[in-house]
mmCIF file of C-alpha atoms and ligand atoms in Angstrom:
data_model
loop_
_atom_site.group_PDB
_atom_site.id
_atom_site.type_symbol
_atom_site.label_atom_id
_atom_site.label_comp_id
_atom_site.label_asym_id
_atom_site.label_seq_id
_atom_site.Cartn_x
_atom_site.Cartn_y
_atom_site.Cartn_z
ATOM 1 C CA MET A 5 20.030 -8.627 4.399
ATOM 2 C CA SER A 6 18.840 -6.973 8.108
ATOM 3 C CA ALA A 7 19.582 -9.971 10.991
ATOM 4 C CA ASP A 8 15.462 -8.679 11.844
ATOM 5 C CA LYS A 9 14.328 -8.751 8.663
ATOM 6 C CA VAL A 10 10.516 -9.990 8.130
ATOM 7 C CA THR A 11 10.235 -12.606 5.846
ATOM 8 C CA LEU A 12 7.664 -14.770 4.637
ATOM 9 C CA THR A 13 8.907 -17.243 7.172
ATOM 10 C CA ARG A 14 8.349 -15.009 9.971
ATOM 11 C CA LEU A 15 4.878 -13.909 8.773
ATOM 12 C CA LYS A 16 4.134 -17.743 8.744
ATOM 13 C CA GLU A 17 5.688 -17.259 12.301
ATOM 14 C CA MET A 18 3.361 -15.150 13.267
ATOM 15 C CA LYS A 19 0.365 -16.326 11.839
ATOM 16 C CA ASP A 20 0.613 -19.665 13.504
ATOM 17 C CA THR A 21 1.497 -18.126 17.042
ATOM 18 C CA GLY A 22 -0.988 -15.280 16.198
ATOM 19 C CA GLU A 23 0.282 -12.403 16.802
ATOM 20 C CA LYS A 24 -0.899 -9.977 14.308
ATOM 21 C CA ILE A 25 0.283 -8.207 11.527
ATOM 22 C CA ALA A 26 0.571 -4.666 10.859
ATOM 23 C CA VAL A 27 0.128 -4.009 7.322
ATOM 24 C CA LEU A 28 0.448 -0.020 5.590
ATOM 25 C CA THR A 29 0.302 0.853 1.629
ATOM 26 C CA ALA A 30 2.970 3.276 1.501
ATOM 27 C CA TYR A 31 4.640 5.046 -1.996
ATOM 28 C CA ASP A 32 7.679 7.036 -0.842
ATOM 29 C CA TYR A 33 10.845 7.212 1.355
ATOM 30 C CA PRO A 34 9.971 8.983 4.164
ATOM 31 C CA THR A 35 6.708 7.158 4.333
ATOM 32 C CA ALA A 36 8.372 4.023 3.916
ATOM 33 C CA ARG A 37 11.300 4.895 6.810
ATOM 34 C CA LEU A 38 8.513 5.863 8.858
ATOM 35 C CA CYS A 39 6.784 2.579 8.308
ATOM 36 C CA ASP A 40 9.617 0.919 9.716
ATOM 37 C CA GLU A 41 10.832 2.633 12.596
ATOM 38 C CA ALA A 42 7.060 2.732 13.989
ATOM 39 C CA GLY A 43 7.388 -1.199 13.204
ATOM 40 C CA VAL A 44 4.908 -2.340 10.084
ATOM 41 C CA GLU A 45 5.666 -5.766 9.376
ATOM 42 C CA VAL A 46 4.294 -5.874 6.165
ATOM 43 C CA VAL A 47 4.578 -2.345 3.402
ATOM 44 C CA LEU A 48 1.986 -2.139 0.087
ATOM 45 C CA VAL A 49 2.630 -0.099 -2.517
ATOM 46 C CA GLY A 50 -0.493 -0.075 -3.595
ATOM 47 C CA ASP A 51 -2.357 0.763 -6.632
ATOM 48 C CA SER A 52 -4.617 3.011 -4.553
ATOM 49 C CA LEU A 53 -1.237 5.336 -5.549
ATOM 50 C CA GLY A 54 -3.609 6.857 -8.231
ATOM 51 C CA ASN A 55 -5.966 7.507 -5.952
ATOM 52 C CA VAL A 56 -4.671 9.307 -2.668
ATOM 53 C CA VAL A 57 -1.224 10.267 -4.687
ATOM 54 C CA MET A 58 -2.674 11.108 -8.247
ATOM 55 C CA GLY A 59 -5.333 12.425 -7.873
ATOM 56 C CA LEU A 60 -6.931 9.576 -10.152
ATOM 57 C CA ASP A 61 -10.781 8.172 -9.530
ATOM 58 C CA SER A 62 -9.344 5.153 -9.804
ATOM 59 C CA THR A 63 -7.091 2.687 -10.381
ATOM 60 C CA VAL A 64 -7.325 1.112 -13.866
ATOM 61 C CA PRO A 65 -5.225 3.933 -15.846
ATOM 62 C CA VAL A 66 -2.104 3.138 -13.584
ATOM 63 C CA THR A 67 1.071 1.933 -14.857
ATOM 64 C CA MET A 68 3.431 -0.696 -14.597
ATOM 65 C CA ASP A 69 5.992 2.005 -14.953
ATOM 66 C CA GLN A 70 4.639 4.076 -12.455
ATOM 67 C CA MET A 71 4.442 1.073 -9.869
ATOM 68 C CA ILE A 72 7.895 0.480 -10.176
ATOM 69 C CA HIS A 73 8.566 4.044 -9.702
ATOM 70 C CA HIS A 74 7.423 4.030 -6.272
ATOM 71 C CA CYS A 75 8.221 0.500 -5.247
ATOM 72 C CA GLN A 76 12.025 1.486 -5.596
ATOM 73 C CA ALA A 77 11.393 4.614 -3.880
ATOM 74 C CA VAL A 78 9.753 2.373 -1.125
ATOM 75 C CA ARG A 79 12.195 -0.239 -0.647
ATOM 76 C CA ARG A 80 15.234 2.739 -0.633
ATOM 77 C CA GLY A 81 13.567 3.040 2.428
ATOM 78 C CA LEU A 82 13.033 0.198 4.225
ATOM 79 C CA SER A 83 15.699 -1.952 5.981
ATOM 80 C CA ARG A 84 13.138 -4.469 7.900
ATOM 81 C CA ALA A 85 9.503 -4.361 6.318
ATOM 82 C CA PHE A 86 8.156 -6.903 3.741
ATOM 83 C CA LEU A 87 7.928 -4.961 0.839
ATOM 84 C CA ILE A 88 4.816 -5.938 -1.597
ATOM 85 C CA GLY A 89 3.922 -4.306 -4.393
ATOM 86 C CA ASP A 90 0.574 -4.217 -6.481
ATOM 87 C CA MET A 91 0.489 -5.350 -10.101
ATOM 88 C CA PRO A 92 -1.532 -3.024 -12.029
ATOM 89 C CA PHE A 93 -4.494 -3.439 -13.780
ATOM 90 C CA LEU A 94 -3.497 -5.511 -17.292
ATOM 91 C CA SER A 95 -0.707 -6.251 -16.496
ATOM 92 C CA TYR A 96 -1.322 -9.349 -15.261
ATOM 93 C CA GLN A 97 -4.822 -10.166 -17.085
ATOM 94 C CA VAL A 98 -3.389 -10.743 -21.023
ATOM 95 C CA SER A 99 -1.290 -13.885 -20.823
ATOM 96 C CA HIS A 100 0.828 -16.239 -17.942
ATOM 97 C CA GLN A 101 3.766 -15.043 -20.119
ATOM 98 C CA GLN A 102 3.080 -11.096 -19.686
ATOM 99 C CA ALA A 103 2.056 -11.349 -16.140
ATOM 100 C CA VAL A 104 5.624 -13.267 -14.522
ATOM 101 C CA ALA A 105 7.766 -10.645 -17.008
ATOM 102 C CA ASN A 106 5.844 -7.600 -14.752
ATOM 103 C CA ALA A 107 5.847 -9.849 -11.887
ATOM 104 C CA GLY A 108 9.186 -10.512 -12.285
ATOM 105 C CA ARG A 109 10.230 -6.527 -12.357
ATOM 106 C CA PHE A 110 8.745 -5.799 -9.304
ATOM 107 C CA LEU A 111 11.950 -8.260 -7.627
ATOM 108 C CA LYS A 112 14.274 -7.236 -10.162
ATOM 109 C CA GLU A 113 14.059 -3.544 -10.514
ATOM 110 C CA ALA A 114 12.150 -2.932 -6.884
ATOM 111 C CA GLY A 115 13.011 -4.948 -5.212
ATOM 112 C CA CYS A 116 9.824 -6.083 -3.457
ATOM 113 C CA ASP A 117 9.231 -9.295 -1.596
ATOM 114 C CA CYS A 118 6.407 -10.423 -3.342
ATOM 115 C CA VAL A 119 3.630 -9.007 -5.344
ATOM 116 C CA LYS A 120 -0.265 -8.490 -4.685
ATOM 117 C CA LEU A 121 -2.279 -9.471 -7.395
ATOM 118 C CA GLU A 122 -6.781 -9.324 -6.988
ATOM 119 C CA GLY A 123 -9.541 -11.911 -8.767
ATOM 120 C CA GLY A 124 -10.406 -15.013 -7.282
ATOM 121 C CA ALA A 125 -10.336 -18.680 -9.069
ATOM 122 C CA GLU A 126 -10.627 -17.070 -12.504
ATOM 123 C CA MET A 127 -6.711 -15.706 -11.279
ATOM 124 C CA ALA A 128 -5.880 -19.068 -10.253
ATOM 125 C CA SER A 129 -3.413 -20.466 -12.930
ATOM 126 C CA THR A 130 -1.956 -16.797 -13.582
ATOM 127 C CA VAL A 131 -0.928 -16.997 -9.550
ATOM 128 C CA ARG A 132 0.222 -20.266 -10.176
ATOM 129 C CA ALA A 133 2.538 -18.952 -13.119
ATOM 130 C CA ILE A 134 4.146 -16.677 -11.347
ATOM 131 C CA VAL A 135 4.572 -18.502 -8.145
ATOM 132 C CA GLU A 136 6.567 -21.364 -10.224
ATOM 133 C CA ALA A 137 8.869 -18.482 -11.287
ATOM 134 C CA GLY A 138 9.953 -18.276 -7.696
ATOM 135 C CA ILE A 139 7.660 -15.282 -7.002
ATOM 136 C CA PRO A 140 5.568 -15.337 -3.736
ATOM 137 C CA VAL A 141 1.958 -13.842 -4.430
ATOM 138 C CA CYS A 142 -0.837 -11.844 -2.204
ATOM 139 C CA ALA A 143 -3.768 -12.905 -3.199
ATOM 140 C CA HIS A 144 -7.086 -9.905 -3.263
ATOM 141 C CA ILE A 145 -10.257 -10.779 -2.987
ATOM 142 C CA GLY A 146 -13.717 -9.378 -2.147
ATOM 143 C CA LEU A 147 -13.917 -5.499 -3.397
ATOM 144 C CA THR A 148 -11.415 -5.759 -6.076
ATOM 145 C CA PRO A 149 -11.549 -2.073 -6.894
ATOM 146 C CA GLN A 150 -9.588 -2.848 -10.801
ATOM 147 C CA SER A 151 -13.107 -4.612 -11.212
ATOM 148 C CA VAL A 152 -15.281 -1.882 -10.199
ATOM 149 C CA SER A 153 -16.880 -1.486 -13.505
ATOM 150 C CA LYS A 154 -18.263 -5.062 -13.106
ATOM 151 C CA LEU A 155 -18.747 -5.213 -9.689
ATOM 152 C CA GLY A 156 -21.099 -1.989 -9.764
ATOM 153 C CA GLY A 157 -19.004 0.150 -7.407
ATOM 154 C CA TYR A 158 -17.349 -0.132 -4.647
ATOM 155 C CA ARG A 159 -19.659 -2.005 -1.716
ATOM 156 C CA VAL A 160 -19.050 -4.997 0.549
ATOM 157 C CA GLN A 161 -18.906 -8.181 -1.244
ATOM 158 C CA GLY A 162 -19.979 -11.946 -0.469
ATOM 159 C CA LYS A 163 -23.318 -10.316 2.091
ATOM 160 C CA ASP A 164 -25.629 -13.361 0.798
ATOM 161 C CA LEU A 165 -24.448 -17.585 0.494
ATOM 162 C CA GLU A 166 -24.095 -17.987 -2.616
ATOM 163 C CA SER A 167 -21.728 -15.097 -3.206
ATOM 164 C CA ALA A 168 -20.171 -15.998 0.421
ATOM 165 C CA ARG A 169 -19.247 -19.485 -0.889
ATOM 166 C CA LYS A 170 -18.113 -18.797 -3.986
ATOM 167 C CA LEU A 171 -15.304 -16.960 -2.162
ATOM 168 C CA ILE A 172 -14.747 -19.549 -0.183
ATOM 169 C CA GLU A 173 -13.913 -20.962 -2.952
ATOM 170 C CA ASP A 174 -12.043 -18.495 -4.491
ATOM 171 C CA ALA A 175 -9.431 -18.574 -1.757
ATOM 172 C CA ARG A 176 -9.304 -21.805 -1.832
ATOM 173 C CA ALA A 177 -8.423 -22.064 -5.168
ATOM 174 C CA LEU A 178 -5.756 -19.352 -4.504
ATOM 175 C CA GLU A 179 -4.147 -20.878 -2.184
ATOM 176 C CA VAL A 180 -4.328 -24.138 -4.363
ATOM 177 C CA ALA A 181 -2.240 -22.371 -6.916
ATOM 178 C CA GLY A 182 0.260 -21.096 -4.357
ATOM 179 C CA ALA A 183 -0.808 -17.620 -2.710
ATOM 180 C CA ASP A 184 1.021 -16.829 0.245
ATOM 181 C CA LEU A 185 -1.157 -13.899 1.569
ATOM 182 C CA ILE A 186 -4.645 -13.168 0.708
ATOM 183 C CA VAL A 187 -6.531 -9.718 1.037
ATOM 184 C CA PHE A 188 -10.014 -9.522 1.573
ATOM 185 C CA GLU A 189 -11.597 -6.045 0.852
ATOM 186 C CA CYS A 190 -14.886 -4.954 2.414
ATOM 187 C CA ILE A 191 -16.446 -8.398 3.213
ATOM 188 C CA PRO A 192 -18.645 -9.653 6.270
ATOM 189 C CA SER A 193 -15.913 -10.990 9.280
ATOM 190 C CA PRO A 194 -18.037 -14.319 9.471
ATOM 191 C CA LEU A 195 -16.768 -14.625 5.791
ATOM 192 C CA ALA A 196 -13.482 -13.680 6.769
ATOM 193 C CA ARG A 197 -13.032 -15.836 9.507
ATOM 194 C CA ALA A 198 -14.585 -18.818 7.733
ATOM 195 C CA ILE A 199 -11.609 -18.005 4.783
ATOM 196 C CA THR A 200 -9.053 -17.400 7.588
ATOM 197 C CA GLU A 201 -9.882 -21.013 9.773
ATOM 198 C CA ARG A 202 -10.312 -22.937 6.203
ATOM 199 C CA THR A 203 -6.936 -21.560 4.533
ATOM 200 C CA GLY A 204 -3.392 -22.672 5.305
ATOM 201 C CA MET A 205 -2.581 -18.599 3.755
ATOM 202 C CA ILE A 206 -2.072 -15.126 6.098
ATOM 203 C CA THR A 207 -4.946 -13.442 5.534
ATOM 204 C CA ILE A 208 -4.943 -9.728 5.630
ATOM 205 C CA GLY A 209 -7.783 -7.427 6.198
ATOM 206 C CA ILE A 210 -9.364 -4.325 5.699
ATOM 207 C CA GLY A 211 -12.760 -4.077 6.260
ATOM 208 C CA ALA A 212 -12.834 -7.598 6.602
ATOM 209 C CA GLY A 213 -12.856 -7.516 10.558
ATOM 210 C CA PRO A 214 -11.000 -8.614 13.220
ATOM 211 C CA HIS A 215 -10.235 -12.663 12.203
ATOM 212 C CA CYS A 216 -7.952 -12.172 9.776
ATOM 213 C CA HIS A 217 -3.846 -12.470 10.269
ATOM 214 C CA GLY A 218 -3.759 -8.995 10.388
ATOM 215 C CA GLN A 219 -4.856 -5.795 8.817
ATOM 216 C CA VAL A 220 -3.658 -3.212 6.589
ATOM 217 C CA LEU A 221 -4.977 0.492 5.620
ATOM 218 C CA VAL A 222 -4.345 2.878 3.477
ATOM 219 C CA TYR A 223 -1.649 5.233 4.715
ATOM 220 C CA HIS A 224 -3.319 8.440 3.461
ATOM 221 C CA ASP A 225 -6.853 7.224 5.488
ATOM 222 C CA LEU A 226 -4.920 6.761 8.629
ATOM 223 C CA VAL A 227 -3.085 10.270 8.857
ATOM 224 C CA GLY A 228 -6.149 12.036 7.300
ATOM 225 C CA LEU A 229 -3.855 12.910 4.630
ATOM 226 C CA THR A 230 -7.109 13.568 2.072
ATOM 227 C CA THR A 231 -10.071 15.422 2.015
ATOM 228 C CA ARG A 232 -12.289 12.101 1.448
ATOM 229 C CA LYS A 233 -15.073 10.735 3.522
ATOM 230 C CA THR A 234 -12.685 8.327 5.781
ATOM 231 C CA PRO A 235 -14.135 5.173 4.477
ATOM 232 C CA LYS A 236 -16.160 2.545 7.212
ATOM 233 C CA MET A 237 -13.857 0.319 7.219
ATOM 234 C CA ALA A 238 -10.351 2.807 7.734
ATOM 235 C CA LYS A 239 -9.789 4.726 10.479
ATOM 236 C CA GLN A 240 -8.502 7.775 10.933
ATOM 237 C CA TYR A 241 -5.604 8.802 13.584
ATOM 238 C CA LEU A 242 -4.940 11.840 12.407
ATOM 239 C CA ASP A 243 -5.553 14.802 10.159
ATOM 240 C CA LEU A 244 -3.104 15.560 9.116
ATOM 241 C CA TRP A 245 -4.318 17.607 6.026
ATOM 242 C CA SER A 246 -6.320 20.264 8.383
ATOM 243 C CA GLN A 247 -2.723 20.545 9.976
ATOM 244 C CA ILE A 248 -0.712 20.706 6.718
ATOM 245 C CA ARG A 249 -2.545 23.620 5.525
ATOM 246 C CA GLN A 250 -2.735 25.157 8.468
ATOM 247 C CA THR A 251 1.268 25.252 8.506
ATOM 248 C CA MET A 252 1.041 26.471 4.805
ATOM 249 C CA GLN A 253 -0.782 29.135 5.983
ATOM 250 C CA THR A 254 1.442 30.329 8.721
ATOM 251 C CA TYR A 255 4.024 30.101 6.179
ATOM 252 C CA VAL A 256 2.836 32.138 3.507
ATOM 253 C CA ASP A 257 1.862 34.889 6.406
ATOM 254 C CA GLU A 258 5.081 34.760 7.349
ATOM 255 C CA VAL A 259 6.623 35.112 3.943
ATOM 256 C CA LYS A 260 4.080 38.029 3.353
ATOM 257 C CA SER A 261 5.093 40.075 6.179
ATOM 258 C CA GLY A 262 8.678 39.475 6.485
ATOM 259 C CA ALA A 263 8.989 37.184 9.626
ATOM 260 C CA PHE A 264 10.165 33.959 7.292
ATOM 261 C CA PRO A 265 13.346 34.324 6.967
ATOM 262 C CA ALA A 266 14.439 34.881 10.198
ATOM 263 C CA PRO A 267 18.409 35.679 11.048
ATOM 264 C CA GLU A 268 18.492 32.573 11.604
ATOM 265 C CA HIS A 269 18.118 31.069 8.906
ATOM 266 C CA GLU A 270 20.793 33.497 6.937
ATOM 267 C CA PHE A 271 24.329 33.184 5.566
ATOM 268 C CA THR A 272 26.779 35.906 5.806
ATOM 269 C CA MET A 273 29.696 37.219 4.714
ATOM 270 C CA ASP A 274 32.904 39.141 5.539
ATOM 271 C CA PRO A 275 31.344 42.547 6.192
ATOM 272 C CA GLU A 276 33.695 44.314 4.072
ATOM 273 C CA VAL A 277 32.674 41.953 1.363
ATOM 274 C CA ALA A 278 29.405 42.870 1.523
ATOM 275 C CA ALA A 279 30.184 46.591 1.698
ATOM 276 C CA ARG A 280 32.081 46.563 -0.696
ATOM 277 C CA LEU A 281 29.210 44.365 -3.329
ATOM 278 C CA MET A 282 27.062 47.036 -1.922
ATOM 279 C CA GLU A 283 29.112 49.474 -3.835
ATOM 280 C CA ASP A 284 29.085 47.916 -7.477
HETATM 281 O O1 LIG B 236 -4.154 -0.646 -3.696
HETATM 282 C C1 LIG B 236 -4.204 -1.229 -2.111
HETATM 283 O O2 LIG B 236 -3.786 0.195 -1.499
HETATM 284 C C2 LIG B 236 -4.963 -2.044 -1.617
HETATM 285 C C3 LIG B 236 -5.127 -2.620 -0.386
HETATM 286 C C4 LIG B 236 -6.405 -1.138 0.024
HETATM 287 C C5 LIG B 236 -5.660 -3.186 0.173
HETATM 288 O O3 LIG B 236 -5.148 -2.725 -2.445
#
């Protein structure tokens, strides 16, 4: 293990000292390397893979094998960041036995440090089973995309007193079950603050305001590698889509005009051999 490897202990120290934690999603080797070089402390291979890499409408069809494949690529690119693998829909809901076996695959086959799963108090016994197998768990409440049909769409959760109290109870149950981290997605900032102050877990927000211990963004939103409108909770720092498209157009133009390849991209051979070849 590299000396500066980010461990759960290190993340807890950061929480306790108030040093904010930067979390980013990644799905492949080069992005993972960039995360490490840039000082991202936690990398999440999210099942957002389905939306941003596979072109699906939701995360629901994403499979265990697809997640493991991408986690393995990301693992190869990381030497420092803490790696979380996202458990896809129906990989942990059917039975505790299946949940533990699938969570174990993230560690055994892909070298993840932790698994993430969506859901509130109803998932507490599953979290407990996974934690008892020695696997750290990151919970995820608020807007939980795997249940988007049940939630009635992608909308902010916990806006009224009753639903906010329910999310506080969910967080408490998940903490008691053994979750070390928790993601809040699209909940009002005061609610994220209340849970952060009332529980001991490391809280990571996306659309949950500034009071969490850390923030997470989807890589493709961060760099603008998407055609979808940037969601309110995300900040787009780059317009990579336009830049890459422009670069590709230049490449196409240069291939057609013959400007590429130029002499510096060519391999040469003995002129006599070349001449003999042309005679054949
Ligand atoms: O799948 C994902 O990328 C996530 C983050 C948005 C937290 O769950």
